mmCIF file of C-alpha atoms and ligand atoms in Angstrom:
data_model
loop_
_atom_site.group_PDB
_atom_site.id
_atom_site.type_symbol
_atom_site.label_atom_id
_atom_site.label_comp_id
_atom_site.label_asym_id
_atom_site.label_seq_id
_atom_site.Cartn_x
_atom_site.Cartn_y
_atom_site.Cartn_z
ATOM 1 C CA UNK A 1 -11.563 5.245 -36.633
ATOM 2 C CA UNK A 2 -12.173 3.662 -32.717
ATOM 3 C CA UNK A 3 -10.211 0.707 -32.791
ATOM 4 C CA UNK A 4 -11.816 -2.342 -31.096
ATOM 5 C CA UNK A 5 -10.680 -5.954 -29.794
ATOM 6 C CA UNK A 6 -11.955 -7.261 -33.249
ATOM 7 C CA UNK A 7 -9.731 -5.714 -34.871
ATOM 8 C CA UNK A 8 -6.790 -7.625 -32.866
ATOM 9 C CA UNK A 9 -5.378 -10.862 -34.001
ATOM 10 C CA UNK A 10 -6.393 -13.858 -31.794
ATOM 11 C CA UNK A 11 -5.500 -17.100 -31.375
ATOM 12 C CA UNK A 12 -8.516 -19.164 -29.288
ATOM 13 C CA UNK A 13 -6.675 -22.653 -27.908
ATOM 14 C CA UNK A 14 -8.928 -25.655 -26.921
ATOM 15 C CA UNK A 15 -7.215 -26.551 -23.727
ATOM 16 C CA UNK A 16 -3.702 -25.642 -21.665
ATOM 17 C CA UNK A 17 -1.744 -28.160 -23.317
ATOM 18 C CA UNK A 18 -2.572 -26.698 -26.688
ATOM 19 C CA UNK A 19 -2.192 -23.130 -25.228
ATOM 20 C CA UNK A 20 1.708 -24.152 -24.314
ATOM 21 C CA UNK A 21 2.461 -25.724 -27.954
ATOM 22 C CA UNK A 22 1.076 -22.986 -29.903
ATOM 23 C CA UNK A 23 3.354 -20.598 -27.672
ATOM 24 C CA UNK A 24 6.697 -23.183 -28.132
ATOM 25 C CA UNK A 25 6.003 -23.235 -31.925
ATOM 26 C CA UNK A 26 5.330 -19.384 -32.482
ATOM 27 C CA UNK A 27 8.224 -18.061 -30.087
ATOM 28 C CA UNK A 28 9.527 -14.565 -30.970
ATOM 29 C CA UNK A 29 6.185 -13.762 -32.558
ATOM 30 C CA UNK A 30 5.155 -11.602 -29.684
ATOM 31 C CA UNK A 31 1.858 -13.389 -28.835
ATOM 32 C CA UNK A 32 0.614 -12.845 -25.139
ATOM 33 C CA UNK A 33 -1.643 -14.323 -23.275
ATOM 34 C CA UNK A 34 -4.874 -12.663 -23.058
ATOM 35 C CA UNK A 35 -7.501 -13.327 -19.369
ATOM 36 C CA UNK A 36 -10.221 -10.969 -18.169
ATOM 37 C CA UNK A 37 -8.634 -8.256 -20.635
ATOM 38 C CA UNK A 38 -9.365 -5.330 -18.064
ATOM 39 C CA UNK A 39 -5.429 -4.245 -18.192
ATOM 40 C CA UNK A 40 -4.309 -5.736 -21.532
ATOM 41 C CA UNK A 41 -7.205 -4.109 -23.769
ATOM 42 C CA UNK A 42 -6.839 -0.418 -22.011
ATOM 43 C CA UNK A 43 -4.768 0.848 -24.811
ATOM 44 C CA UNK A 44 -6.988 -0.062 -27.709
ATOM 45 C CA UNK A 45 -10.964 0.753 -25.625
ATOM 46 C CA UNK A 46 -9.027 3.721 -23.704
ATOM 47 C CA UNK A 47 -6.214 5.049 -26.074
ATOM 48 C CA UNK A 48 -7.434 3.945 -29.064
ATOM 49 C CA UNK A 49 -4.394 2.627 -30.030
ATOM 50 C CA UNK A 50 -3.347 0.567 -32.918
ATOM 51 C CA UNK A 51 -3.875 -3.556 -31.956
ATOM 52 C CA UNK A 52 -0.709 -4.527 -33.051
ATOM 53 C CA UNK A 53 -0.389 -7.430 -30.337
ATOM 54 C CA UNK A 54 -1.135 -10.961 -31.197
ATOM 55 C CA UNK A 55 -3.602 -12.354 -28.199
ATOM 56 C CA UNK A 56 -3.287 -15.945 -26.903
ATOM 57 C CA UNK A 57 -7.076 -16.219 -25.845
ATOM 58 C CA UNK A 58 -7.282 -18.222 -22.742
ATOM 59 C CA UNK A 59 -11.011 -18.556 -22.346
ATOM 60 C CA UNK A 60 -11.267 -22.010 -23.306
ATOM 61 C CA UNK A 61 -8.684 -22.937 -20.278
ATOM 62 C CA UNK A 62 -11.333 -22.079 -17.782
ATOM 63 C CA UNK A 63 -12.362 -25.478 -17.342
ATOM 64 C CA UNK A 64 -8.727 -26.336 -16.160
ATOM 65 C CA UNK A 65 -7.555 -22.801 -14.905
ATOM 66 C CA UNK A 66 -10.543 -21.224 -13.153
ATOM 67 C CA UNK A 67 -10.597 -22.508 -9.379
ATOM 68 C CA UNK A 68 -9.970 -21.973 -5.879
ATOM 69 C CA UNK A 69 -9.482 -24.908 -3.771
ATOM 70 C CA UNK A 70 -8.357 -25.909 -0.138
ATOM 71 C CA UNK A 71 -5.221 -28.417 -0.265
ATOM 72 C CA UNK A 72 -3.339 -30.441 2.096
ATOM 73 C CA UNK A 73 -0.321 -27.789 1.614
ATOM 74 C CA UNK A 74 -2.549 -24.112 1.536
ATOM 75 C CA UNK A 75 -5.008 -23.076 -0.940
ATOM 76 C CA UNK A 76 -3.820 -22.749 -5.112
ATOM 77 C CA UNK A 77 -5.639 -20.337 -7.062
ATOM 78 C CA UNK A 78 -5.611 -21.030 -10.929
ATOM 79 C CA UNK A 79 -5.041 -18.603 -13.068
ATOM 80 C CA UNK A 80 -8.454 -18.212 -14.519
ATOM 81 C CA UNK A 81 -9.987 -17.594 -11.046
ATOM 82 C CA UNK A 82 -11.242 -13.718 -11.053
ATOM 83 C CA UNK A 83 -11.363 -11.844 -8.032
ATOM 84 C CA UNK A 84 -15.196 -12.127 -7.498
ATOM 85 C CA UNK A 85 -14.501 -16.071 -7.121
ATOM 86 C CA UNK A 86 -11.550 -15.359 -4.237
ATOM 87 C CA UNK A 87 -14.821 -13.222 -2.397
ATOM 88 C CA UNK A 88 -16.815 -15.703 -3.234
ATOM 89 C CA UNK A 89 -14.244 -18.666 -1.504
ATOM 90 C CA UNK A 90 -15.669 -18.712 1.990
ATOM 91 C CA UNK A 91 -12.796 -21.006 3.210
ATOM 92 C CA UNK A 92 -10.087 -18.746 1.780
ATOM 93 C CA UNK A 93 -11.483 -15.409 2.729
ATOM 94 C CA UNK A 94 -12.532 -16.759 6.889
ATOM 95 C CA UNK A 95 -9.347 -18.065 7.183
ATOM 96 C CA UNK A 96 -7.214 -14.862 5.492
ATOM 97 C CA UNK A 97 -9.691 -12.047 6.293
ATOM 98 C CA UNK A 98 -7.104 -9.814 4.247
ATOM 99 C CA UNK A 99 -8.338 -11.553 0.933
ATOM 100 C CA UNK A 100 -11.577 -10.468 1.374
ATOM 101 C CA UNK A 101 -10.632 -6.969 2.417
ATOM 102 C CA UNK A 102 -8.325 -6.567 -0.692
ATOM 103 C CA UNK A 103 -11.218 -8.008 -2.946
ATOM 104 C CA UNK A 104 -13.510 -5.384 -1.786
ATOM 105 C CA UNK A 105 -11.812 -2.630 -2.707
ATOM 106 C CA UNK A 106 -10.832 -3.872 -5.832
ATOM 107 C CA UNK A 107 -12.159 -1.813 -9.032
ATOM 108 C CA UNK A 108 -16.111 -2.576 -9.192
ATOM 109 C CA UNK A 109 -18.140 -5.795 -9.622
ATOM 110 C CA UNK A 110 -18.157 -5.449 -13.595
ATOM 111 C CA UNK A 111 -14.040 -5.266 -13.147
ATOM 112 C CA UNK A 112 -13.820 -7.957 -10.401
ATOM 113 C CA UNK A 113 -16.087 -10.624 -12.423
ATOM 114 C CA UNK A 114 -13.358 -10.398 -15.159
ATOM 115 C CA UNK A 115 -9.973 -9.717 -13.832
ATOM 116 C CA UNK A 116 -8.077 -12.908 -13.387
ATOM 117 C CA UNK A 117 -5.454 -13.139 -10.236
ATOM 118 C CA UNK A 118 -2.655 -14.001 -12.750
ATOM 119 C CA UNK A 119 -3.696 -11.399 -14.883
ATOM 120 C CA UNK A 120 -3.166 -9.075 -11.773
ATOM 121 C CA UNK A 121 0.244 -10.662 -11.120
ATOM 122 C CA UNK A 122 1.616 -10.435 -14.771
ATOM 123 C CA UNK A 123 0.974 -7.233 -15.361
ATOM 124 C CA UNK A 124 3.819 -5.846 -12.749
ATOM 125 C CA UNK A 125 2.145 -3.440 -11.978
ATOM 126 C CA UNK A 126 3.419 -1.493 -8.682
ATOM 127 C CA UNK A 127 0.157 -0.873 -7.955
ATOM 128 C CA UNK A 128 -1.650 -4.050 -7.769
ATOM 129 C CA UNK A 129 -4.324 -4.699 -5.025
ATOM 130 C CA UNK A 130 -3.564 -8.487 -4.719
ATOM 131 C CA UNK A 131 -0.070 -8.189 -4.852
ATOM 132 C CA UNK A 132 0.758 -7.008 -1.163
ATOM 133 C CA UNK A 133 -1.725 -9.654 0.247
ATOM 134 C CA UNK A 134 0.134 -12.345 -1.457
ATOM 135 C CA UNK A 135 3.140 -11.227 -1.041
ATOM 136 C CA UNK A 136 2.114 -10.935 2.757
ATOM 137 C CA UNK A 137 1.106 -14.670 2.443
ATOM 138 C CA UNK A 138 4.487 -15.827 0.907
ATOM 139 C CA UNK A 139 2.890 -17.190 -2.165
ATOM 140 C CA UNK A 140 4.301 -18.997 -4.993
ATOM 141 C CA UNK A 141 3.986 -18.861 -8.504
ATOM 142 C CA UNK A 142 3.476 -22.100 -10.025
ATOM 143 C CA UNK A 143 4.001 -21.295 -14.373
ATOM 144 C CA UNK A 144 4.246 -23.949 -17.186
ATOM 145 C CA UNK A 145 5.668 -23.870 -20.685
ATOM 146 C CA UNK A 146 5.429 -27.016 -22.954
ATOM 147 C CA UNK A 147 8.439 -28.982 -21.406
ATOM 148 C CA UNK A 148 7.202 -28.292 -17.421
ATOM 149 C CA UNK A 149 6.497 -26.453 -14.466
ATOM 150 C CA UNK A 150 8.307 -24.349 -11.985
ATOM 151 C CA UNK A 151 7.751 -22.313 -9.185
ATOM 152 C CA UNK A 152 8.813 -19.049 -8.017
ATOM 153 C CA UNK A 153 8.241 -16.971 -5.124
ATOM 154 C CA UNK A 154 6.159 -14.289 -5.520
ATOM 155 C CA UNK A 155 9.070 -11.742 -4.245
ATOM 156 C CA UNK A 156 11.096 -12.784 -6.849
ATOM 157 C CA UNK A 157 8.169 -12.909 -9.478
ATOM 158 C CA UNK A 158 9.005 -9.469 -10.588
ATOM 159 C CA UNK A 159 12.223 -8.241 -12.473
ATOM 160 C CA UNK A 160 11.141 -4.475 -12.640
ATOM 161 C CA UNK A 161 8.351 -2.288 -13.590
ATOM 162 C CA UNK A 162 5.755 -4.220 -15.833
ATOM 163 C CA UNK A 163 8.631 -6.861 -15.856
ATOM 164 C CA UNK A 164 8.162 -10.557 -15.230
ATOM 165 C CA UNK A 165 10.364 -13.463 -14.366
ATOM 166 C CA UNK A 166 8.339 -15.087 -17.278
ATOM 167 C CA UNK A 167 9.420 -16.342 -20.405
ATOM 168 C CA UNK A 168 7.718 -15.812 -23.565
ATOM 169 C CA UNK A 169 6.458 -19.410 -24.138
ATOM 170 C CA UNK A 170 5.208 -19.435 -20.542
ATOM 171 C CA UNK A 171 2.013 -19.094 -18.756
ATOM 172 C CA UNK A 172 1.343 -18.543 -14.846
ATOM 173 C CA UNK A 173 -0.950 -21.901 -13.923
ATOM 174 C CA UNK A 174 -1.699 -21.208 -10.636
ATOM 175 C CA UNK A 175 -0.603 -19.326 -7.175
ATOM 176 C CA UNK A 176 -0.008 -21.192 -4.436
ATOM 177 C CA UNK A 177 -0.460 -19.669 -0.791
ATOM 178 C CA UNK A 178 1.012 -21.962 1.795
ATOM 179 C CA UNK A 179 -0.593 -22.967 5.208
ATOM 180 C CA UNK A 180 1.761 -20.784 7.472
ATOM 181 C CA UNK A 181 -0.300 -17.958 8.755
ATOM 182 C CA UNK A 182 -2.976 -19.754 10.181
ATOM 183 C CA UNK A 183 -2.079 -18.732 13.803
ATOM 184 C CA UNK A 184 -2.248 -15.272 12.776
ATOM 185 C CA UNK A 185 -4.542 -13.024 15.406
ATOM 186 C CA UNK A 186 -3.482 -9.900 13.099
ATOM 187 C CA UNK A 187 -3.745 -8.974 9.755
ATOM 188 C CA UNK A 188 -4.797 -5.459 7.801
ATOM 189 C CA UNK A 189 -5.139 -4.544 3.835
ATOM 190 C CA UNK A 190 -5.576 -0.798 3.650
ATOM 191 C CA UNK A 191 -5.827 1.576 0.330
ATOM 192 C CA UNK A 192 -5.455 4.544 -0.173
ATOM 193 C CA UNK A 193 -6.600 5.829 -3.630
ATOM 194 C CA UNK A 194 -9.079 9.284 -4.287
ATOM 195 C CA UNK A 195 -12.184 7.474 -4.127
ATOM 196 C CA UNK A 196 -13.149 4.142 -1.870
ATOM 197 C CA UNK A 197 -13.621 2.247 -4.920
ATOM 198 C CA UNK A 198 -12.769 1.420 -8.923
ATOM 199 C CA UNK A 199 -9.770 3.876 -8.049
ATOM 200 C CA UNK A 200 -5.897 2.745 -8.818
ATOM 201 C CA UNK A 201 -4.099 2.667 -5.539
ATOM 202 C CA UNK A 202 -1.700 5.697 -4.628
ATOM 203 C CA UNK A 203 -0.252 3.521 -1.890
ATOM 204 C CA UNK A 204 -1.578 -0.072 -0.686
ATOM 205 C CA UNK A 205 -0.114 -1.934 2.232
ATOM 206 C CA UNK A 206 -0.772 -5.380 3.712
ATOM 207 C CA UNK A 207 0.395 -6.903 6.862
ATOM 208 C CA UNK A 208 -0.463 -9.872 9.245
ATOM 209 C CA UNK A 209 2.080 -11.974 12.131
ATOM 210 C CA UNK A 210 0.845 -12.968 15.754
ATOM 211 C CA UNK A 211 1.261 -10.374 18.890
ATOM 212 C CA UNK A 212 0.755 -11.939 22.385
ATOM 213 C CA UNK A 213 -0.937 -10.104 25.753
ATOM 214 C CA UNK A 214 3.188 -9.178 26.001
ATOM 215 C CA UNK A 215 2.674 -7.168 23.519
ATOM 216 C CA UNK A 216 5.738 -8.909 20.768
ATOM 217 C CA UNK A 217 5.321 -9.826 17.650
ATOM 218 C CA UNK A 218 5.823 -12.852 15.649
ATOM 219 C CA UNK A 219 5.667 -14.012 12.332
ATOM 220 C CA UNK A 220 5.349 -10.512 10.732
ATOM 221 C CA UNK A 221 5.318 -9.919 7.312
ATOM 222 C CA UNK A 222 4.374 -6.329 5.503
ATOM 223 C CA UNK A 223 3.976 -5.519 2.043
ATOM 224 C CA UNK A 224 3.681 -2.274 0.415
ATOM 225 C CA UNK A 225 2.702 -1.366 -3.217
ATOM 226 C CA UNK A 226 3.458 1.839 -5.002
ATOM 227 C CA UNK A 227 6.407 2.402 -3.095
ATOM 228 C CA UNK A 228 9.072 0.998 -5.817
ATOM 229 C CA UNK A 229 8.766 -0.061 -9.023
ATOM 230 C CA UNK A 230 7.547 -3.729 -7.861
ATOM 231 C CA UNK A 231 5.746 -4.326 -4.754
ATOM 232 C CA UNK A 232 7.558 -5.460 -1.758
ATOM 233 C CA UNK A 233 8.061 -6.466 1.529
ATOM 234 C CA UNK A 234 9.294 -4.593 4.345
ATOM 235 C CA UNK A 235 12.158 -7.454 5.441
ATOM 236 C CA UNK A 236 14.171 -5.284 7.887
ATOM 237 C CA UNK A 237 11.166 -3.536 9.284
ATOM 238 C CA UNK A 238 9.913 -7.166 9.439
ATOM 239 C CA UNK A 239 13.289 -8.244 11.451
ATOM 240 C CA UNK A 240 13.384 -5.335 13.597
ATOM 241 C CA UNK A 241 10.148 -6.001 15.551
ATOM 242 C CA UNK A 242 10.121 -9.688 15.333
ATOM 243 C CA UNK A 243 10.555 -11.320 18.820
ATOM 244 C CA UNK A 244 10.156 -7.724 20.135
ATOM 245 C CA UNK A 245 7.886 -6.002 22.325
ATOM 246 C CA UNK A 246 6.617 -3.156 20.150
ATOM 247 C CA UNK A 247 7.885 -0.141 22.384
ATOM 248 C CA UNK A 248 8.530 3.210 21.634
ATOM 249 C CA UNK A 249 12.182 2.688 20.642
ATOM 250 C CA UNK A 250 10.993 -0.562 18.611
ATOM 251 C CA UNK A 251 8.712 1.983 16.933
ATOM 252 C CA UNK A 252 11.348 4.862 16.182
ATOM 253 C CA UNK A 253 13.210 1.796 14.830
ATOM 254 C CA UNK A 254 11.127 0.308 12.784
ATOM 255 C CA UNK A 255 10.106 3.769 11.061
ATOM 256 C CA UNK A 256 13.631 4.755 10.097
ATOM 257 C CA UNK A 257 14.379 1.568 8.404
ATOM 258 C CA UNK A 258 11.044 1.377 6.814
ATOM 259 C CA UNK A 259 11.937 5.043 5.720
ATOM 260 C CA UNK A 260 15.457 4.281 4.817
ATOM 261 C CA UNK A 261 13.788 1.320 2.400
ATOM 262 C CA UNK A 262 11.174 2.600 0.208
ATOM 263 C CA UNK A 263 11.926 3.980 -2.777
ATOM 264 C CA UNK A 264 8.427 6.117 -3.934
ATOM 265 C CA UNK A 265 8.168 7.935 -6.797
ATOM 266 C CA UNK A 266 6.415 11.702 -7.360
ATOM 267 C CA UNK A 267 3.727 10.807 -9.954
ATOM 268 C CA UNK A 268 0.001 12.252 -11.193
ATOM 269 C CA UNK A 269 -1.258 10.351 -8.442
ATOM 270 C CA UNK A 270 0.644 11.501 -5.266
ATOM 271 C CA UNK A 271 3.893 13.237 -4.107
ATOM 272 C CA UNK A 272 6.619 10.606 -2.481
ATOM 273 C CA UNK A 273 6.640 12.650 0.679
ATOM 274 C CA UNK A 274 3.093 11.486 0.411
ATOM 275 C CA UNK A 275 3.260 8.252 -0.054
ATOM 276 C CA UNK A 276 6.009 7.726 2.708
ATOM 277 C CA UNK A 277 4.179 9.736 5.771
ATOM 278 C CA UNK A 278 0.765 7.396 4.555
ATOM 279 C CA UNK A 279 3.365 4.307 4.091
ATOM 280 C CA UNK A 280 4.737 4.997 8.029
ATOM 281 C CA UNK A 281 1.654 5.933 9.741
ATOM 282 C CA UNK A 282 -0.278 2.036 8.069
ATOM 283 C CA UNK A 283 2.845 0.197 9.048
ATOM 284 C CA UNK A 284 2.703 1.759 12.626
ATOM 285 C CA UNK A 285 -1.216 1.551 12.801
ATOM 286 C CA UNK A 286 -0.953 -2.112 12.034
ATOM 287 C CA UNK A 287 2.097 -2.483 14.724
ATOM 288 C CA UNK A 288 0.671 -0.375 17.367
ATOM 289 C CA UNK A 289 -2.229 -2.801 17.271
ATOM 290 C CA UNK A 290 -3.185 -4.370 21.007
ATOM 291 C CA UNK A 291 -3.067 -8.658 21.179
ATOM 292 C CA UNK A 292 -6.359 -9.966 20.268
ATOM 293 C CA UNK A 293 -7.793 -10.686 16.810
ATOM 294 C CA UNK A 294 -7.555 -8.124 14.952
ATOM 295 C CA UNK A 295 -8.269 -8.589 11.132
ATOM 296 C CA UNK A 296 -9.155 -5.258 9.189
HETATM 297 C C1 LIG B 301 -11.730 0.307 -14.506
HETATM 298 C C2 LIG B 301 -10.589 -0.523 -13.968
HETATM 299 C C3 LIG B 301 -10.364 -0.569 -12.599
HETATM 300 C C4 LIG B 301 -9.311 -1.316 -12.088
HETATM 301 N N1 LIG B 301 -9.142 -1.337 -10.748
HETATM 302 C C5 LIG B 301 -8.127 -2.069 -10.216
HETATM 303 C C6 LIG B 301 -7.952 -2.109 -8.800
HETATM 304 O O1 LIG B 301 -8.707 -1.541 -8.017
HETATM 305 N N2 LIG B 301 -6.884 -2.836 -8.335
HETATM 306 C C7 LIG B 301 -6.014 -3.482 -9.163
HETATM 307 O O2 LIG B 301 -5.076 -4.124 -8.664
HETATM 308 N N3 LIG B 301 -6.190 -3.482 -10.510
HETATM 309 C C8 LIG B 301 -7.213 -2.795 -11.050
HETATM 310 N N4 LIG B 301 -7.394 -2.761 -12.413
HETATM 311 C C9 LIG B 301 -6.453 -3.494 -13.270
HETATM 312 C C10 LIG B 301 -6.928 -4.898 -13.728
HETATM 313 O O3 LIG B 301 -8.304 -5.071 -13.585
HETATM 314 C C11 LIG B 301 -6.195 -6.025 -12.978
HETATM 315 O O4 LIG B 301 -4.804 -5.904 -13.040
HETATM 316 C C12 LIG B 301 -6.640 -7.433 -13.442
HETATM 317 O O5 LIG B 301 -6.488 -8.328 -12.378
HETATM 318 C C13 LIG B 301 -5.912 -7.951 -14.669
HETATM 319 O O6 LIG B 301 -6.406 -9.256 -14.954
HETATM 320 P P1 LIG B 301 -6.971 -9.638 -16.390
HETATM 321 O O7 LIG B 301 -7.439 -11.037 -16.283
HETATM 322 O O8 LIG B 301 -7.928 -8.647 -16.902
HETATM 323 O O9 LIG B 301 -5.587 -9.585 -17.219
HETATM 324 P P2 LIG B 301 -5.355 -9.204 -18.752
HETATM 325 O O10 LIG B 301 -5.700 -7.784 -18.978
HETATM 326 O O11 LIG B 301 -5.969 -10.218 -19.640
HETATM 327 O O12 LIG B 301 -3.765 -9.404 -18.805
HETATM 328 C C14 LIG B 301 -2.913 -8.579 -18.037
HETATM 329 C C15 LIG B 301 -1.467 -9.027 -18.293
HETATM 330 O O13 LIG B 301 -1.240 -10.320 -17.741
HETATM 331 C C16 LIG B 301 -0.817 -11.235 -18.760
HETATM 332 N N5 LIG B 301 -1.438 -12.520 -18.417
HETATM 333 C C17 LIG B 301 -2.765 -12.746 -18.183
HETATM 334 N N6 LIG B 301 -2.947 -14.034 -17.814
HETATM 335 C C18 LIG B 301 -1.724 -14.617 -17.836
HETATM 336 C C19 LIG B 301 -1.257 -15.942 -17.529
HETATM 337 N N7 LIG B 301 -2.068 -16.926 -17.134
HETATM 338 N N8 LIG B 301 0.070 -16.190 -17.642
HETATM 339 C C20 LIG B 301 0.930 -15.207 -18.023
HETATM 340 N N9 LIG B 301 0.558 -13.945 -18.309
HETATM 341 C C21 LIG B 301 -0.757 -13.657 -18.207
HETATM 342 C C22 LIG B 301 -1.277 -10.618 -20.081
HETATM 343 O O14 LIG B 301 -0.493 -11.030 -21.175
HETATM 344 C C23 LIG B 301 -1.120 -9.138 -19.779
HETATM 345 O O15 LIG B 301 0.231 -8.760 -19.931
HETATM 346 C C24 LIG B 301 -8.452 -2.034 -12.961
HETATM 347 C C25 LIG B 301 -8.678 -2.005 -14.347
HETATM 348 C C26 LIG B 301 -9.740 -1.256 -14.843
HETATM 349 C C27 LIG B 301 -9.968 -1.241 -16.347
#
């Protein structure tokens, strides 16, 4: 017998402050929160499997949850916002062209019109598309359960694979990307998957810092995904080259840590000899780059 959503139990609640009581009354019931549903429902519409998981329906938070707005501080994303309304945030996407390029190579516009950024986040997966970008752009969490909120930093978001700092009776309310790259004349998101789009990522990498007609770099920061089981940064790569000139032995240096840091696994989708030569040649294309605005 196929299996559908109906089948599931669901719980609809009116409003976020509803949402956080129901979960603070029904703890150690296993309800999760349910968004866009394009990760969370693969197992019953792909697998078929059993729908054994009680869904917290968040649809009827969109009216409090589903934005993207400029603030005095950065921009905050709610956690309702999909990815088709981060491409379709002007502000956000002229002033970190990475956004945009991540977007656009994100599933397909069916996919992109559902998937929620938190959704993205929760899952833990080590190869999310958004994760590298915002990990790139030091963003914060910002979650709630029924007594308050808290922030974390995205790099310490994730506890392991598919494994949140998030407590049952919590729910992400928004990210937060602070207002610290905007002197950035460099930034890249690249992908590498089999096909150029609605294709899981073997390997994704994002990067963006400042280099001057010296040729140093400043304010660097790289992430990688599918090189661990959480997607990172690249700290001592990022330490190595700051303040530098990017020269030849800069270069050597920054490969061997960068090698000596990543952790990729052999998997269905690509060897980890793979994944590291791909890994060291997008961090060097994105370091070899001349000063000038570049944003690809
Ligand atoms: C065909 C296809 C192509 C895809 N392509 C890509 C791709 O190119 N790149 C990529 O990165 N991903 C891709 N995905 C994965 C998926 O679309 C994304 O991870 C998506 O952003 C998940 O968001 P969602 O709103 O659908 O989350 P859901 O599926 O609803 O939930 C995902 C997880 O997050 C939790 N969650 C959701 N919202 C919250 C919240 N507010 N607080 C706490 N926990 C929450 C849920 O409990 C669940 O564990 C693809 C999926 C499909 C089916």
């Amino acid at each position: 017998m196929s299996r559908t959503f109906a089948d599931a139990k669901v719980h609809t609640p009116a409003n976020l402050e509803e949402a956080l009581d129901f979960l603070a009354n029904h703890a150690n019931e296993g309800w999760k929160p349910l968004a866009g549903g394009t990760d969370a429902l693969v197992p019953i519409y792909r697998d078929g499997a059993e729908p054994t998981t009680p869904w917290l329906n968040l649809q009827k938070l969109r009216p409090e949850l589903r934005f993207v707005r400029r603030t005095s501080n950065g921009f905050e994303i709610g956690a309702l916002a999909t990815i088709s309304d981060l491409m379709a945030n002007r502000d956000l996407c002229e002033t970190y062209p990475i956004v945009r390029q991540c977007c656009q190579h994100f599933a397909s516009p069916a996919i992109r019109h559902r998937a929620t950024v938190a959704g993205n986040l929760a899952n833990a997966s080590p190869a999310s598309d958004i994760a590298p970008v915002l990990l790139a752009l030091e963003a914060e969490i910002e979650s709630a359960n029924h007594a308050g909120r808290r922030f974390v930093t995205l790099d310490a978001f994730w506890t392991g694979y598919k494994a949140t700092v998030l407590a049952p009776d919590e729910l992400i309310v928004s990210v937060r990307i602070p207002h610290r790259d905007l002197a950035a004349n460099a930034s890249m998101f690249r992908k590498v998957a089999p096909r150029a789009s609605n294709s899981i990522a073997l390997l994704n990498c994002a990067a963006i810092g400042t280099r001057d007609s010296a040729g140093t770099w400043t304010n660097v920061r790289i992430a990688l995904g599918c090189m661990g089981p959480v997607p990172m940064r690249a700290r001592k790569v990022e330490s190595a080259v700051e303040d530098h000139r990017f020269d030849d032995t800069c270069r050597e240096e920054a490969k061997a840590l960068l090698q000596s840091t990543l952790r990729p696994i052999t998997d269905y989708r690509a060897t980890a000899e793979y994944r590291m030569l791909a890994a060291t040649n997008l961090v060097s294309a994105f370091l070899d780059r001349t000063a000038g605005n570049w944003h690809s």
